[in-house]
Amino acid sequence: MNSGKIDLHSHTTYSDGSFPPADLVALARAKELKALAVTDHDTVAGLAEAVAAGEKMGVEVIPGIEISVDYSPGTMHILGYFIDYRSNTLSASLKEIQGARNRRNPEIAKRLKALGVPVTMEEASTESGEGQVGRPHFAQVLVKKGFARDHEEAFEKFLKKGAPAYVEKRRVLPEEGIRIIEEAGGIASLAHPNQLGAATEEEFYRIFDKLITLGLKGIEAFSSCQTEAESAFYQEAGRKRGVFVTGGSDFHGALKPDVGLGEMGKWASLDYGLVEAMKKFIGKKGTV
Ligand code: AMP
Ligand code: ZN
Ligand code: FE
Ligand code: FE
């Protein structure tokens, strides 16, 4: 009953994935996933399409989101699961976040130009199609125009935090990110915790415990960007604190070509039982 493969972290063309929602769901079906969470960055624009495709194709689509929150020196992303993507409060909060992104993108283009790298806002926009523009779209253009060998090099040379074309964007605080998800009825889980860049295990637990007091209910122990040792550590952390141990590939299609849908390390122990437990939790609002 609880068996069945799942993937709780994926992106569509509405953020920086290369698959439109229906194509992503079709791929999930081909990979025999029983459930797929669609978690675009700071937007729910692809969810109605994804859910409809899921119903048609027999894949359970969990409406999700991935919110980038303010954190330094590393990166903190909060995943939200089972959110009410039609909520007006949610749309209003996301509109503000998207505004910050839209102000940042032309600034990235300006920096690139100043570096002698003519990549325009329009080119990045074209790359993103109908979705919102992010750094991976600039990376695509940089690669196409021969300024970087691949995505990784585009980030290293130009786009990553600390690189010359990196531009900060105003982000919501971690507590706001969690609150936005909770208000939309969802379960908040800490995405790829290794990207926090915590220097020690103690430091990690300090951050993790703080987030739990703010309403965090899960940790993404399994991710395509985490090693087996990291996965084991985060799995234990989640168990110790009694929160959901989640996982996902962080699939972006062609914008992260090395990562396949459903892939989060062959050591990942994740199955449909987690989805059932989460559904029970939001139904009851009990303890994890
Ligand atoms: P943005 O939301 O515009 O800040 O872009 C975030 C996206 O950039 C995420 O999906 C990451 O996968 C990707 N990204 C961030 N840092 C790197 C990096 N160093 N190398 C490759 N991709 C990255
Ligand atoms: Zn992304
Ligand atoms: Fe992320
Ligand atoms: Fe992601």
PDB file of C-alpha atoms and ligand atoms in Angstrom:
ATOM      1  CA  MET A   1       0.000   0.000   0.000  1.00  0.00           C
ATOM      2  CA  ASN A   2       2.810   2.367   0.925  1.00  0.00           C
ATOM      3  CA  SER A   3       5.125   1.330  -1.846  1.00  0.00           C
ATOM      4  CA  GLY A   4       5.624   3.457  -4.902  1.00  0.00           C
ATOM      5  CA  LYS A   5       8.354   5.817  -5.986  1.00  0.00           C
ATOM      6  CA  ILE A   6       7.990   9.521  -5.332  1.00  0.00           C
ATOM      7  CA  ASP A   7       9.885  12.735  -6.091  1.00  0.00           C
ATOM      8  CA  LEU A   8       9.108  15.805  -3.995  1.00  0.00           C
ATOM      9  CA  HIS A   9      11.170  18.489  -5.736  1.00  0.00           C
ATOM     10  CA  SER A  10      10.825  19.490  -9.392  1.00  0.00           C
ATOM     11  CA  HIS A  11      10.654  22.585 -11.580  1.00  0.00           C
ATOM     12  CA  THR A  12       8.705  23.489 -14.719  1.00  0.00           C
ATOM     13  CA  THR A  13       8.990  26.184 -17.381  1.00  0.00           C
ATOM     14  CA  TYR A  14       7.048  28.466 -15.029  1.00  0.00           C
ATOM     15  CA  SER A  15      10.301  28.910 -13.119  1.00  0.00           C
ATOM     16  CA  ASP A  16      13.594  27.563 -14.377  1.00  0.00           C
ATOM     17  CA  GLY A  17      12.799  24.045 -15.512  1.00  0.00           C
ATOM     18  CA  SER A  18      12.749  23.142 -19.189  1.00  0.00           C
ATOM     19  CA  PHE A  19       9.614  20.947 -19.104  1.00  0.00           C
ATOM     20  CA  PRO A  20       6.122  22.458 -19.225  1.00  0.00           C
ATOM     21  CA  PRO A  21       3.940  21.006 -16.422  1.00  0.00           C
ATOM     22  CA  ALA A  22       2.154  18.403 -18.564  1.00  0.00           C
ATOM     23  CA  ASP A  23       5.443  17.155 -20.044  1.00  0.00           C
ATOM     24  CA  LEU A  24       6.955  16.915 -16.579  1.00  0.00           C
ATOM     25  CA  VAL A  25       4.008  14.842 -15.372  1.00  0.00           C
ATOM     26  CA  ALA A  26       4.270  12.632 -18.473  1.00  0.00           C
ATOM     27  CA  LEU A  27       7.923  12.046 -17.631  1.00  0.00           C
ATOM     28  CA  ALA A  28       6.972  11.202 -14.040  1.00  0.00           C
ATOM     29  CA  ARG A  29       4.556   8.628 -15.376  1.00  0.00           C
ATOM     30  CA  ALA A  30       7.177   7.182 -17.703  1.00  0.00           C
ATOM     31  CA  LYS A  31       9.505   6.882 -14.704  1.00  0.00           C
ATOM     32  CA  GLU A  32       6.698   5.140 -12.812  1.00  0.00           C
ATOM     33  CA  LEU A  33       6.484   7.712 -10.061  1.00  0.00           C
ATOM     34  CA  LYS A  34       3.371   7.390  -7.951  1.00  0.00           C
ATOM     35  CA  ALA A  35       3.575  10.975  -6.679  1.00  0.00           C
ATOM     36  CA  LEU A  36       5.385  14.090  -7.836  1.00  0.00           C
ATOM     37  CA  ALA A  37       5.613  17.438  -6.055  1.00  0.00           C
ATOM     38  CA  VAL A  38       5.899  20.376  -8.442  1.00  0.00           C
ATOM     39  CA  THR A  39       7.873  23.047  -6.601  1.00  0.00           C
ATOM     40  CA  ASP A  40       8.659  26.019  -8.817  1.00  0.00           C
ATOM     41  CA  HIS A  41      10.664  28.909  -7.363  1.00  0.00           C
ATOM     42  CA  ASP A  42       8.403  31.567  -5.847  1.00  0.00           C
ATOM     43  CA  THR A  43       5.460  30.832  -8.155  1.00  0.00           C
ATOM     44  CA  VAL A  44       2.369  28.633  -8.301  1.00  0.00           C
ATOM     45  CA  ALA A  45       1.587  29.509 -11.916  1.00  0.00           C
ATOM     46  CA  GLY A  46       2.216  25.972 -13.214  1.00  0.00           C
ATOM     47  CA  LEU A  47       0.256  24.083 -10.576  1.00  0.00           C
ATOM     48  CA  ALA A  48      -3.226  24.062 -12.089  1.00  0.00           C
ATOM     49  CA  GLU A  49      -1.794  22.585 -15.308  1.00  0.00           C
ATOM     50  CA  ALA A  50       0.317  20.085 -13.400  1.00  0.00           C
ATOM     51  CA  VAL A  51      -2.573  18.895 -11.221  1.00  0.00           C
ATOM     52  CA  ALA A  52      -4.865  18.536 -14.247  1.00  0.00           C
ATOM     53  CA  ALA A  53      -2.199  16.571 -16.116  1.00  0.00           C
ATOM     54  CA  GLY A  54      -1.672  14.384 -13.057  1.00  0.00           C
ATOM     55  CA  GLU A  55      -5.378  13.523 -12.897  1.00  0.00           C
ATOM     56  CA  LYS A  56      -5.377  12.627 -16.563  1.00  0.00           C
ATOM     57  CA  MET A  57      -2.221  10.560 -16.455  1.00  0.00           C
ATOM     58  CA  GLY A  58      -2.645   8.838 -13.106  1.00  0.00           C
ATOM     59  CA  VAL A  59       0.230  10.531 -11.281  1.00  0.00           C
ATOM     60  CA  GLU A  60      -0.541  12.128  -7.928  1.00  0.00           C
ATOM     61  CA  VAL A  61       0.672  15.711  -8.247  1.00  0.00           C
ATOM     62  CA  ILE A  62       1.358  17.444  -4.943  1.00  0.00           C
ATOM     63  CA  PRO A  63       0.956  21.204  -5.343  1.00  0.00           C
ATOM     64  CA  GLY A  64       4.150  22.742  -4.021  1.00  0.00           C
ATOM     65  CA  ILE A  65       6.487  25.700  -4.066  1.00  0.00           C
ATOM     66  CA  GLU A  66      10.124  26.511  -3.280  1.00  0.00           C
ATOM     67  CA  ILE A  67      10.631  29.882  -1.621  1.00  0.00           C
ATOM     68  CA  SER A  68      14.097  31.491  -1.512  1.00  0.00           C
ATOM     69  CA  VAL A  69      14.521  33.170   1.853  1.00  0.00           C
ATOM     70  CA  ASP A  70      17.011  35.612   3.245  1.00  0.00           C
ATOM     71  CA  TYR A  71      20.005  33.812   4.672  1.00  0.00           C
ATOM     72  CA  SER A  72      23.700  34.342   4.649  1.00  0.00           C
ATOM     73  CA  PRO A  73      26.384  33.295   3.837  1.00  0.00           C
ATOM     74  CA  GLY A  74      24.755  30.206   2.281  1.00  0.00           C
ATOM     75  CA  THR A  75      21.452  29.570   0.545  1.00  0.00           C
ATOM     76  CA  MET A  76      18.161  28.757   2.232  1.00  0.00           C
ATOM     77  CA  HIS A  77      15.181  27.473   0.293  1.00  0.00           C
ATOM     78  CA  ILE A  78      11.934  26.398   1.931  1.00  0.00           C
ATOM     79  CA  LEU A  79       9.724  23.872   0.177  1.00  0.00           C
ATOM     80  CA  GLY A  80       5.977  23.943   0.700  1.00  0.00           C
ATOM     81  CA  TYR A  81       3.769  20.872   0.110  1.00  0.00           C
ATOM     82  CA  PHE A  82       0.002  20.602  -0.320  1.00  0.00           C
ATOM     83  CA  ILE A  83      -0.434  24.346  -0.596  1.00  0.00           C
ATOM     84  CA  ASP A  84      -3.740  25.888  -1.605  1.00  0.00           C
ATOM     85  CA  TYR A  85      -2.455  27.431  -4.808  1.00  0.00           C
ATOM     86  CA  ARG A  86      -5.696  29.299  -5.406  1.00  0.00           C
ATOM     87  CA  SER A  87      -5.381  31.271  -2.166  1.00  0.00           C
ATOM     88  CA  ASN A  88      -5.515  35.063  -2.647  1.00  0.00           C
ATOM     89  CA  THR A  89      -3.270  35.664   0.345  1.00  0.00           C
ATOM     90  CA  LEU A  90      -0.681  33.389  -1.225  1.00  0.00           C
ATOM     91  CA  SER A  91      -0.865  35.205  -4.597  1.00  0.00           C
ATOM     92  CA  ALA A  92      -0.404  38.561  -2.879  1.00  0.00           C
ATOM     93  CA  SER A  93       2.693  37.391  -0.975  1.00  0.00           C
ATOM     94  CA  LEU A  94       4.187  35.826  -4.084  1.00  0.00           C
ATOM     95  CA  LYS A  95       3.571  38.938  -6.148  1.00  0.00           C
ATOM     96  CA  GLU A  96       5.833  40.871  -3.819  1.00  0.00           C
ATOM     97  CA  ILE A  97       8.566  38.254  -4.027  1.00  0.00           C
ATOM     98  CA  GLN A  98       8.315  38.148  -7.829  1.00  0.00           C
ATOM     99  CA  GLY A  99       8.653  41.933  -7.952  1.00  0.00           C
ATOM    100  CA  ALA A 100      12.063  41.667  -6.296  1.00  0.00           C
ATOM    101  CA  ARG A 101      13.114  39.097  -8.893  1.00  0.00           C
ATOM    102  CA  ASN A 102      11.948  41.282 -11.755  1.00  0.00           C
ATOM    103  CA  ARG A 103      13.938  44.228 -10.460  1.00  0.00           C
ATOM    104  CA  ARG A 104      17.041  42.098 -10.108  1.00  0.00           C
ATOM    105  CA  ASN A 105      17.202  40.612 -13.602  1.00  0.00           C
ATOM    106  CA  PRO A 106      17.930  43.811 -15.594  1.00  0.00           C
ATOM    107  CA  GLU A 107      20.651  44.535 -13.044  1.00  0.00           C
ATOM    108  CA  ILE A 108      22.308  41.184 -13.827  1.00  0.00           C
ATOM    109  CA  ALA A 109      22.219  42.049 -17.553  1.00  0.00           C
ATOM    110  CA  LYS A 110      23.775  45.433 -16.788  1.00  0.00           C
ATOM    111  CA  ARG A 111      26.595  43.856 -14.800  1.00  0.00           C
ATOM    112  CA  LEU A 112      27.296  41.354 -17.550  1.00  0.00           C
ATOM    113  CA  LYS A 113      27.430  44.132 -20.113  1.00  0.00           C
ATOM    114  CA  ALA A 114      29.862  46.088 -17.941  1.00  0.00           C
ATOM    115  CA  LEU A 115      32.038  42.973 -17.852  1.00  0.00           C
ATOM    116  CA  GLY A 116      32.146  42.972 -21.645  1.00  0.00           C
ATOM    117  CA  VAL A 117      29.659  40.119 -21.882  1.00  0.00           C
ATOM    118  CA  PRO A 118      26.735  41.199 -24.022  1.00  0.00           C
ATOM    119  CA  VAL A 119      23.836  39.166 -22.666  1.00  0.00           C
ATOM    120  CA  THR A 120      20.559  41.022 -22.581  1.00  0.00           C
ATOM    121  CA  MET A 121      17.458  40.804 -20.476  1.00  0.00           C
ATOM    122  CA  GLU A 122      15.493  39.966 -23.641  1.00  0.00           C
ATOM    123  CA  GLU A 123      17.709  36.976 -24.371  1.00  0.00           C
ATOM    124  CA  ALA A 124      17.246  35.627 -20.844  1.00  0.00           C
ATOM    125  CA  SER A 125      13.496  36.205 -21.166  1.00  0.00           C
ATOM    126  CA  THR A 126      13.343  34.301 -24.435  1.00  0.00           C
ATOM    127  CA  GLU A 127      15.172  31.442 -22.751  1.00  0.00           C
ATOM    128  CA  SER A 128      12.584  31.293 -19.972  1.00  0.00           C
ATOM    129  CA  GLY A 129       9.570  31.247 -22.298  1.00  0.00           C
ATOM    130  CA  GLU A 130       6.373  32.128 -20.462  1.00  0.00           C
ATOM    131  CA  GLY A 131       7.868  31.601 -17.014  1.00  0.00           C
ATOM    132  CA  GLN A 132       9.715  33.918 -14.703  1.00  0.00           C
ATOM    133  CA  VAL A 133      13.353  34.660 -15.415  1.00  0.00           C
ATOM    134  CA  GLY A 134      16.130  33.458 -13.116  1.00  0.00           C
ATOM    135  CA  ARG A 135      19.882  33.079 -13.129  1.00  0.00           C
ATOM    136  CA  PRO A 136      19.778  29.689 -14.877  1.00  0.00           C
ATOM    137  CA  HIS A 137      18.298  31.427 -17.937  1.00  0.00           C
ATOM    138  CA  PHE A 138      21.220  33.831 -18.002  1.00  0.00           C
ATOM    139  CA  ALA A 139      23.466  30.784 -17.689  1.00  0.00           C
ATOM    140  CA  GLN A 140      21.786  29.209 -20.751  1.00  0.00           C
ATOM    141  CA  VAL A 141      22.465  32.319 -22.813  1.00  0.00           C
ATOM    142  CA  LEU A 142      26.061  32.536 -21.565  1.00  0.00           C
ATOM    143  CA  VAL A 143      26.658  28.960 -22.686  1.00  0.00           C
ATOM    144  CA  LYS A 144      24.931  29.424 -26.050  1.00  0.00           C
ATOM    145  CA  LYS A 145      27.023  32.511 -26.775  1.00  0.00           C
ATOM    146  CA  GLY A 146      30.222  30.758 -25.794  1.00  0.00           C
ATOM    147  CA  PHE A 147      31.033  32.786 -22.664  1.00  0.00           C
ATOM    148  CA  ALA A 148      30.943  29.635 -20.553  1.00  0.00           C
ATOM    149  CA  ARG A 149      31.477  25.963 -21.307  1.00  0.00           C
ATOM    150  CA  ASP A 150      28.471  24.840 -19.328  1.00  0.00           C
ATOM    151  CA  HIS A 151      26.026  25.900 -16.666  1.00  0.00           C
ATOM    152  CA  GLU A 152      28.400  25.232 -13.841  1.00  0.00           C
ATOM    153  CA  GLU A 153      31.051  27.453 -15.397  1.00  0.00           C
ATOM    154  CA  ALA A 154      28.515  30.211 -16.077  1.00  0.00           C
ATOM    155  CA  PHE A 155      27.667  30.233 -12.363  1.00  0.00           C
ATOM    156  CA  GLU A 156      31.307  29.996 -11.289  1.00  0.00           C
ATOM    157  CA  LYS A 157      32.491  32.794 -13.545  1.00  0.00           C
ATOM    158  CA  PHE A 158      29.533  35.149 -13.427  1.00  0.00           C
ATOM    159  CA  LEU A 159      26.367  34.274 -11.563  1.00  0.00           C
ATOM    160  CA  LYS A 160      26.989  32.604  -8.212  1.00  0.00           C
ATOM    161  CA  LYS A 161      26.986  34.509  -4.935  1.00  0.00           C
ATOM    162  CA  GLY A 162      30.229  36.485  -4.866  1.00  0.00           C
ATOM    163  CA  ALA A 163      30.800  36.298  -8.643  1.00  0.00           C
ATOM    164  CA  PRO A 164      31.027  39.593 -10.590  1.00  0.00           C
ATOM    165  CA  ALA A 165      27.533  39.549 -12.135  1.00  0.00           C
ATOM    166  CA  TYR A 166      25.797  38.359  -8.966  1.00  0.00           C
ATOM    167  CA  VAL A 167      23.078  40.680  -7.790  1.00  0.00           C
ATOM    168  CA  GLU A 168      21.375  40.308  -4.416  1.00  0.00           C
ATOM    169  CA  LYS A 169      17.634  40.279  -4.431  1.00  0.00           C
ATOM    170  CA  ARG A 170      15.398  41.196  -1.555  1.00  0.00           C
ATOM    171  CA  ARG A 171      14.142  37.995  -0.077  1.00  0.00           C
ATOM    172  CA  VAL A 172      11.569  37.303   2.566  1.00  0.00           C
ATOM    173  CA  LEU A 173      12.839  36.239   5.966  1.00  0.00           C
ATOM    174  CA  PRO A 174      12.784  32.529   6.821  1.00  0.00           C
ATOM    175  CA  GLU A 175       9.844  33.076   9.200  1.00  0.00           C
ATOM    176  CA  GLU A 176       7.885  34.823   6.454  1.00  0.00           C
ATOM    177  CA  GLY A 177       8.608  32.030   3.990  1.00  0.00           C
ATOM    178  CA  ILE A 178       7.360  29.436   6.454  1.00  0.00           C
ATOM    179  CA  ARG A 179       4.342  31.567   7.345  1.00  0.00           C
ATOM    180  CA  ILE A 180       3.386  31.989   3.661  1.00  0.00           C
ATOM    181  CA  ILE A 181       3.369  28.201   3.290  1.00  0.00           C
ATOM    182  CA  GLU A 182       1.471  27.613   6.535  1.00  0.00           C
ATOM    183  CA  GLU A 183      -1.144  30.215   5.672  1.00  0.00           C
ATOM    184  CA  ALA A 184      -1.698  28.390   2.406  1.00  0.00           C
ATOM    185  CA  GLY A 185      -2.323  25.215   4.424  1.00  0.00           C
ATOM    186  CA  GLY A 186       0.961  23.604   3.439  1.00  0.00           C
ATOM    187  CA  ILE A 187       3.805  21.714   5.090  1.00  0.00           C
ATOM    188  CA  ALA A 188       7.171  23.518   5.098  1.00  0.00           C
ATOM    189  CA  SER A 189      10.344  21.473   4.569  1.00  0.00           C
ATOM    190  CA  LEU A 190      13.935  22.720   4.442  1.00  0.00           C
ATOM    191  CA  ALA A 191      15.281  22.190   0.904  1.00  0.00           C
ATOM    192  CA  HIS A 192      18.809  20.803   0.293  1.00  0.00           C
ATOM    193  CA  PRO A 193      20.156  21.677   3.772  1.00  0.00           C
ATOM    194  CA  ASN A 194      23.757  21.231   2.648  1.00  0.00           C
ATOM    195  CA  GLN A 195      23.404  24.549   0.783  1.00  0.00           C
ATOM    196  CA  LEU A 196      23.064  26.379   4.088  1.00  0.00           C
ATOM    197  CA  GLY A 197      26.812  26.050   4.300  1.00  0.00           C
ATOM    198  CA  ALA A 198      26.746  25.394   8.058  1.00  0.00           C
ATOM    199  CA  ALA A 199      30.343  25.105   9.240  1.00  0.00           C
ATOM    200  CA  THR A 200      29.677  22.543  11.973  1.00  0.00           C
ATOM    201  CA  GLU A 201      26.989  20.092  12.998  1.00  0.00           C
ATOM    202  CA  GLU A 202      26.215  22.290  16.011  1.00  0.00           C
ATOM    203  CA  GLU A 203      25.688  25.272  13.750  1.00  0.00           C
ATOM    204  CA  PHE A 204      23.380  23.236  11.532  1.00  0.00           C
ATOM    205  CA  TYR A 205      21.292  22.165  14.531  1.00  0.00           C
ATOM    206  CA  ARG A 206      21.074  25.754  15.765  1.00  0.00           C
ATOM    207  CA  ILE A 207      19.590  26.861  12.444  1.00  0.00           C
ATOM    208  CA  PHE A 208      17.386  23.779  12.094  1.00  0.00           C
ATOM    209  CA  ASP A 209      15.976  24.090  15.626  1.00  0.00           C
ATOM    210  CA  LYS A 210      15.241  27.770  15.093  1.00  0.00           C
ATOM    211  CA  LEU A 211      13.357  26.952  11.892  1.00  0.00           C
ATOM    212  CA  ILE A 212      11.367  24.276  13.715  1.00  0.00           C
ATOM    213  CA  THR A 213      10.255  26.810  16.321  1.00  0.00           C
ATOM    214  CA  LEU A 214       9.107  28.954  13.385  1.00  0.00           C
ATOM    215  CA  GLY A 215       6.931  26.136  12.026  1.00  0.00           C
ATOM    216  CA  LEU A 216       9.220  24.025   9.830  1.00  0.00           C
ATOM    217  CA  LYS A 217       7.825  20.500   9.559  1.00  0.00           C
ATOM    218  CA  GLY A 218      10.324  18.654   7.402  1.00  0.00           C
ATOM    219  CA  ILE A 219      13.851  18.329   6.063  1.00  0.00           C
ATOM    220  CA  GLU A 220      14.940  17.321   2.576  1.00  0.00           C
ATOM    221  CA  ALA A 221      17.423  14.623   3.534  1.00  0.00           C
ATOM    222  CA  PHE A 222      17.567  13.152   0.045  1.00  0.00           C
ATOM    223  CA  SER A 223      18.531  15.407  -2.833  1.00  0.00           C
ATOM    224  CA  SER A 224      20.520  15.058  -6.027  1.00  0.00           C
ATOM    225  CA  CYS A 225      22.948  17.618  -4.567  1.00  0.00           C
ATOM    226  CA  GLN A 226      23.652  15.742  -1.323  1.00  0.00           C
ATOM    227  CA  THR A 227      26.084  12.893  -0.717  1.00  0.00           C
ATOM    228  CA  GLU A 228      25.232   9.638   1.001  1.00  0.00           C
ATOM    229  CA  ALA A 229      26.910  10.833   4.220  1.00  0.00           C
ATOM    230  CA  GLU A 230      25.012  14.138   4.129  1.00  0.00           C
ATOM    231  CA  SER A 231      21.752  12.314   3.468  1.00  0.00           C
ATOM    232  CA  ALA A 232      22.362  10.045   6.455  1.00  0.00           C
ATOM    233  CA  PHE A 233      23.122  13.019   8.683  1.00  0.00           C
ATOM    234  CA  TYR A 234      20.017  14.980   7.654  1.00  0.00           C
ATOM    235  CA  GLN A 235      17.856  11.888   7.882  1.00  0.00           C
ATOM    236  CA  GLU A 236      19.012  11.402  11.448  1.00  0.00           C
ATOM    237  CA  ALA A 237      18.450  15.087  12.215  1.00  0.00           C
ATOM    238  CA  GLY A 238      14.884  14.830  10.917  1.00  0.00           C
ATOM    239  CA  ARG A 239      14.220  11.682  12.927  1.00  0.00           C
ATOM    240  CA  LYS A 240      15.701  13.169  16.098  1.00  0.00           C
ATOM    241  CA  ARG A 241      13.514  16.230  15.847  1.00  0.00           C
ATOM    242  CA  GLY A 242      10.433  14.290  14.806  1.00  0.00           C
ATOM    243  CA  VAL A 243       9.809  16.098  11.519  1.00  0.00           C
ATOM    244  CA  PHE A 244       9.123  14.653   8.068  1.00  0.00           C
ATOM    245  CA  VAL A 245      12.176  13.313   6.259  1.00  0.00           C
ATOM    246  CA  THR A 246      11.560  14.365   2.661  1.00  0.00           C
ATOM    247  CA  GLY A 247      13.472  14.103  -0.583  1.00  0.00           C
ATOM    248  CA  GLY A 248      13.485  15.074  -4.219  1.00  0.00           C
ATOM    249  CA  SER A 249      15.645  15.279  -7.301  1.00  0.00           C
ATOM    250  CA  ASP A 250      15.401  19.069  -7.835  1.00  0.00           C
ATOM    251  CA  PHE A 251      14.770  18.235 -11.478  1.00  0.00           C
ATOM    252  CA  HIS A 252      15.190  21.159 -13.911  1.00  0.00           C
ATOM    253  CA  GLY A 253      15.394  19.245 -17.217  1.00  0.00           C
ATOM    254  CA  ALA A 254      17.895  20.782 -19.640  1.00  0.00           C
ATOM    255  CA  LEU A 255      18.704  23.541 -17.159  1.00  0.00           C
ATOM    256  CA  LYS A 256      20.395  20.990 -14.883  1.00  0.00           C
ATOM    257  CA  PRO A 257      21.170  18.263 -17.374  1.00  0.00           C
ATOM    258  CA  ASP A 258      22.936  15.905 -14.956  1.00  0.00           C
ATOM    259  CA  VAL A 259      19.893  15.414 -12.763  1.00  0.00           C
ATOM    260  CA  GLY A 260      17.185  12.970 -13.804  1.00  0.00           C
ATOM    261  CA  LEU A 261      13.627  12.981 -12.500  1.00  0.00           C
ATOM    262  CA  GLY A 262      13.316  10.711  -9.462  1.00  0.00           C
ATOM    263  CA  GLU A 263      17.078  10.670  -8.842  1.00  0.00           C
ATOM    264  CA  MET A 264      18.136  11.653  -5.357  1.00  0.00           C
ATOM    265  CA  GLY A 265      20.872   9.149  -4.609  1.00  0.00           C
ATOM    266  CA  LYS A 266      20.542   5.389  -4.807  1.00  0.00           C
ATOM    267  CA  TRP A 267      20.648   5.278  -0.991  1.00  0.00           C
ATOM    268  CA  ALA A 268      17.416   7.270  -0.726  1.00  0.00           C
ATOM    269  CA  SER A 269      14.760   5.465   1.274  1.00  0.00           C
ATOM    270  CA  LEU A 270      11.624   7.278   0.367  1.00  0.00           C
ATOM    271  CA  ASP A 271       8.292   5.938  -0.698  1.00  0.00           C
ATOM    272  CA  TYR A 272       4.648   6.779  -0.997  1.00  0.00           C
ATOM    273  CA  GLY A 273       4.148   6.183   2.737  1.00  0.00           C
ATOM    274  CA  LEU A 274       5.598   9.660   3.305  1.00  0.00           C
ATOM    275  CA  VAL A 275       2.895  11.213   1.122  1.00  0.00           C
ATOM    276  CA  GLU A 276       0.222   9.375   3.078  1.00  0.00           C
ATOM    277  CA  ALA A 277       1.715  10.538   6.370  1.00  0.00           C
ATOM    278  CA  MET A 278       1.816  14.148   5.163  1.00  0.00           C
ATOM    279  CA  LYS A 279      -1.771  13.976   3.968  1.00  0.00           C
ATOM    280  CA  LYS A 280      -2.840  12.589   7.310  1.00  0.00           C
ATOM    281  CA  PHE A 281      -0.968  15.393   9.027  1.00  0.00           C
ATOM    282  CA  ILE A 282      -2.607  18.219   7.111  1.00  0.00           C
ATOM    283  CA  GLY A 283      -5.953  16.539   7.508  1.00  0.00           C
ATOM    284  CA  LYS A 284      -5.557  16.325  11.233  1.00  0.00           C
ATOM    285  CA  LYS A 285      -3.014  19.028  12.055  1.00  0.00           C
ATOM    286  CA  GLY A 286      -1.656  16.641  14.677  1.00  0.00           C
ATOM    287  CA  THR A 287       1.953  15.884  15.547  1.00  0.00           C
ATOM    288  CA  VAL A 288       4.299  14.544  12.884  1.00  0.00           C
TER     289      VAL A 288
HETATM  290  P1  AMP B   1      17.662  32.372  -8.912  1.00  0.00           P
HETATM  291  O1  AMP B   1      16.348  31.868  -8.367  1.00  0.00           O
HETATM  292  O2  AMP B   1      17.516  33.229 -10.098  1.00  0.00           O
HETATM  293  O3  AMP B   1      18.518  32.971  -7.851  1.00  0.00           O
HETATM  294  O4  AMP B   1      18.413  31.048  -9.423  1.00  0.00           O
HETATM  295  C1  AMP B   1      18.458  29.939  -8.583  1.00  0.00           C
HETATM  296  C2  AMP B   1      18.747  28.721  -9.415  1.00  0.00           C
HETATM  297  O5  AMP B   1      20.089  28.772  -9.833  1.00  0.00           O
HETATM  298  C3  AMP B   1      18.560  27.408  -8.669  1.00  0.00           C
HETATM  299  O6  AMP B   1      17.631  26.617  -9.359  1.00  0.00           O
HETATM  300  C4  AMP B   1      19.873  26.714  -8.700  1.00  0.00           C
HETATM  301  O7  AMP B   1      19.728  25.390  -9.147  1.00  0.00           O
HETATM  302  C5  AMP B   1      20.692  27.493  -9.699  1.00  0.00           C
HETATM  303  N1  AMP B   1      22.020  27.670  -9.134  1.00  0.00           N
HETATM  304  C6  AMP B   1      22.357  28.428  -8.065  1.00  0.00           C
HETATM  305  N2  AMP B   1      23.695  28.376  -7.831  1.00  0.00           N
HETATM  306  C7  AMP B   1      24.226  27.560  -8.788  1.00  0.00           C
HETATM  307  C8  AMP B   1      25.544  27.076  -9.102  1.00  0.00           C
HETATM  308  N3  AMP B   1      26.624  27.452  -8.382  1.00  0.00           N
HETATM  309  N4  AMP B   1      25.683  26.248 -10.162  1.00  0.00           N
HETATM  310  C9  AMP B   1      24.612  25.872 -10.900  1.00  0.00           C
HETATM  311  N5  AMP B   1      23.359  26.276 -10.661  1.00  0.00           N
HETATM  312  C10 AMP B   1      23.139  27.098  -9.619  1.00  0.00           C
HETATM  313 ZN    ZN B   2      15.768  26.317  -9.949  1.00  0.00          ZN
HETATM  314 FE    FE B   3      16.626  25.200  -4.303  1.00  0.00          FE
HETATM  315 FE    FE B   4      14.745  23.578  -6.631  1.00  0.00          FE
END
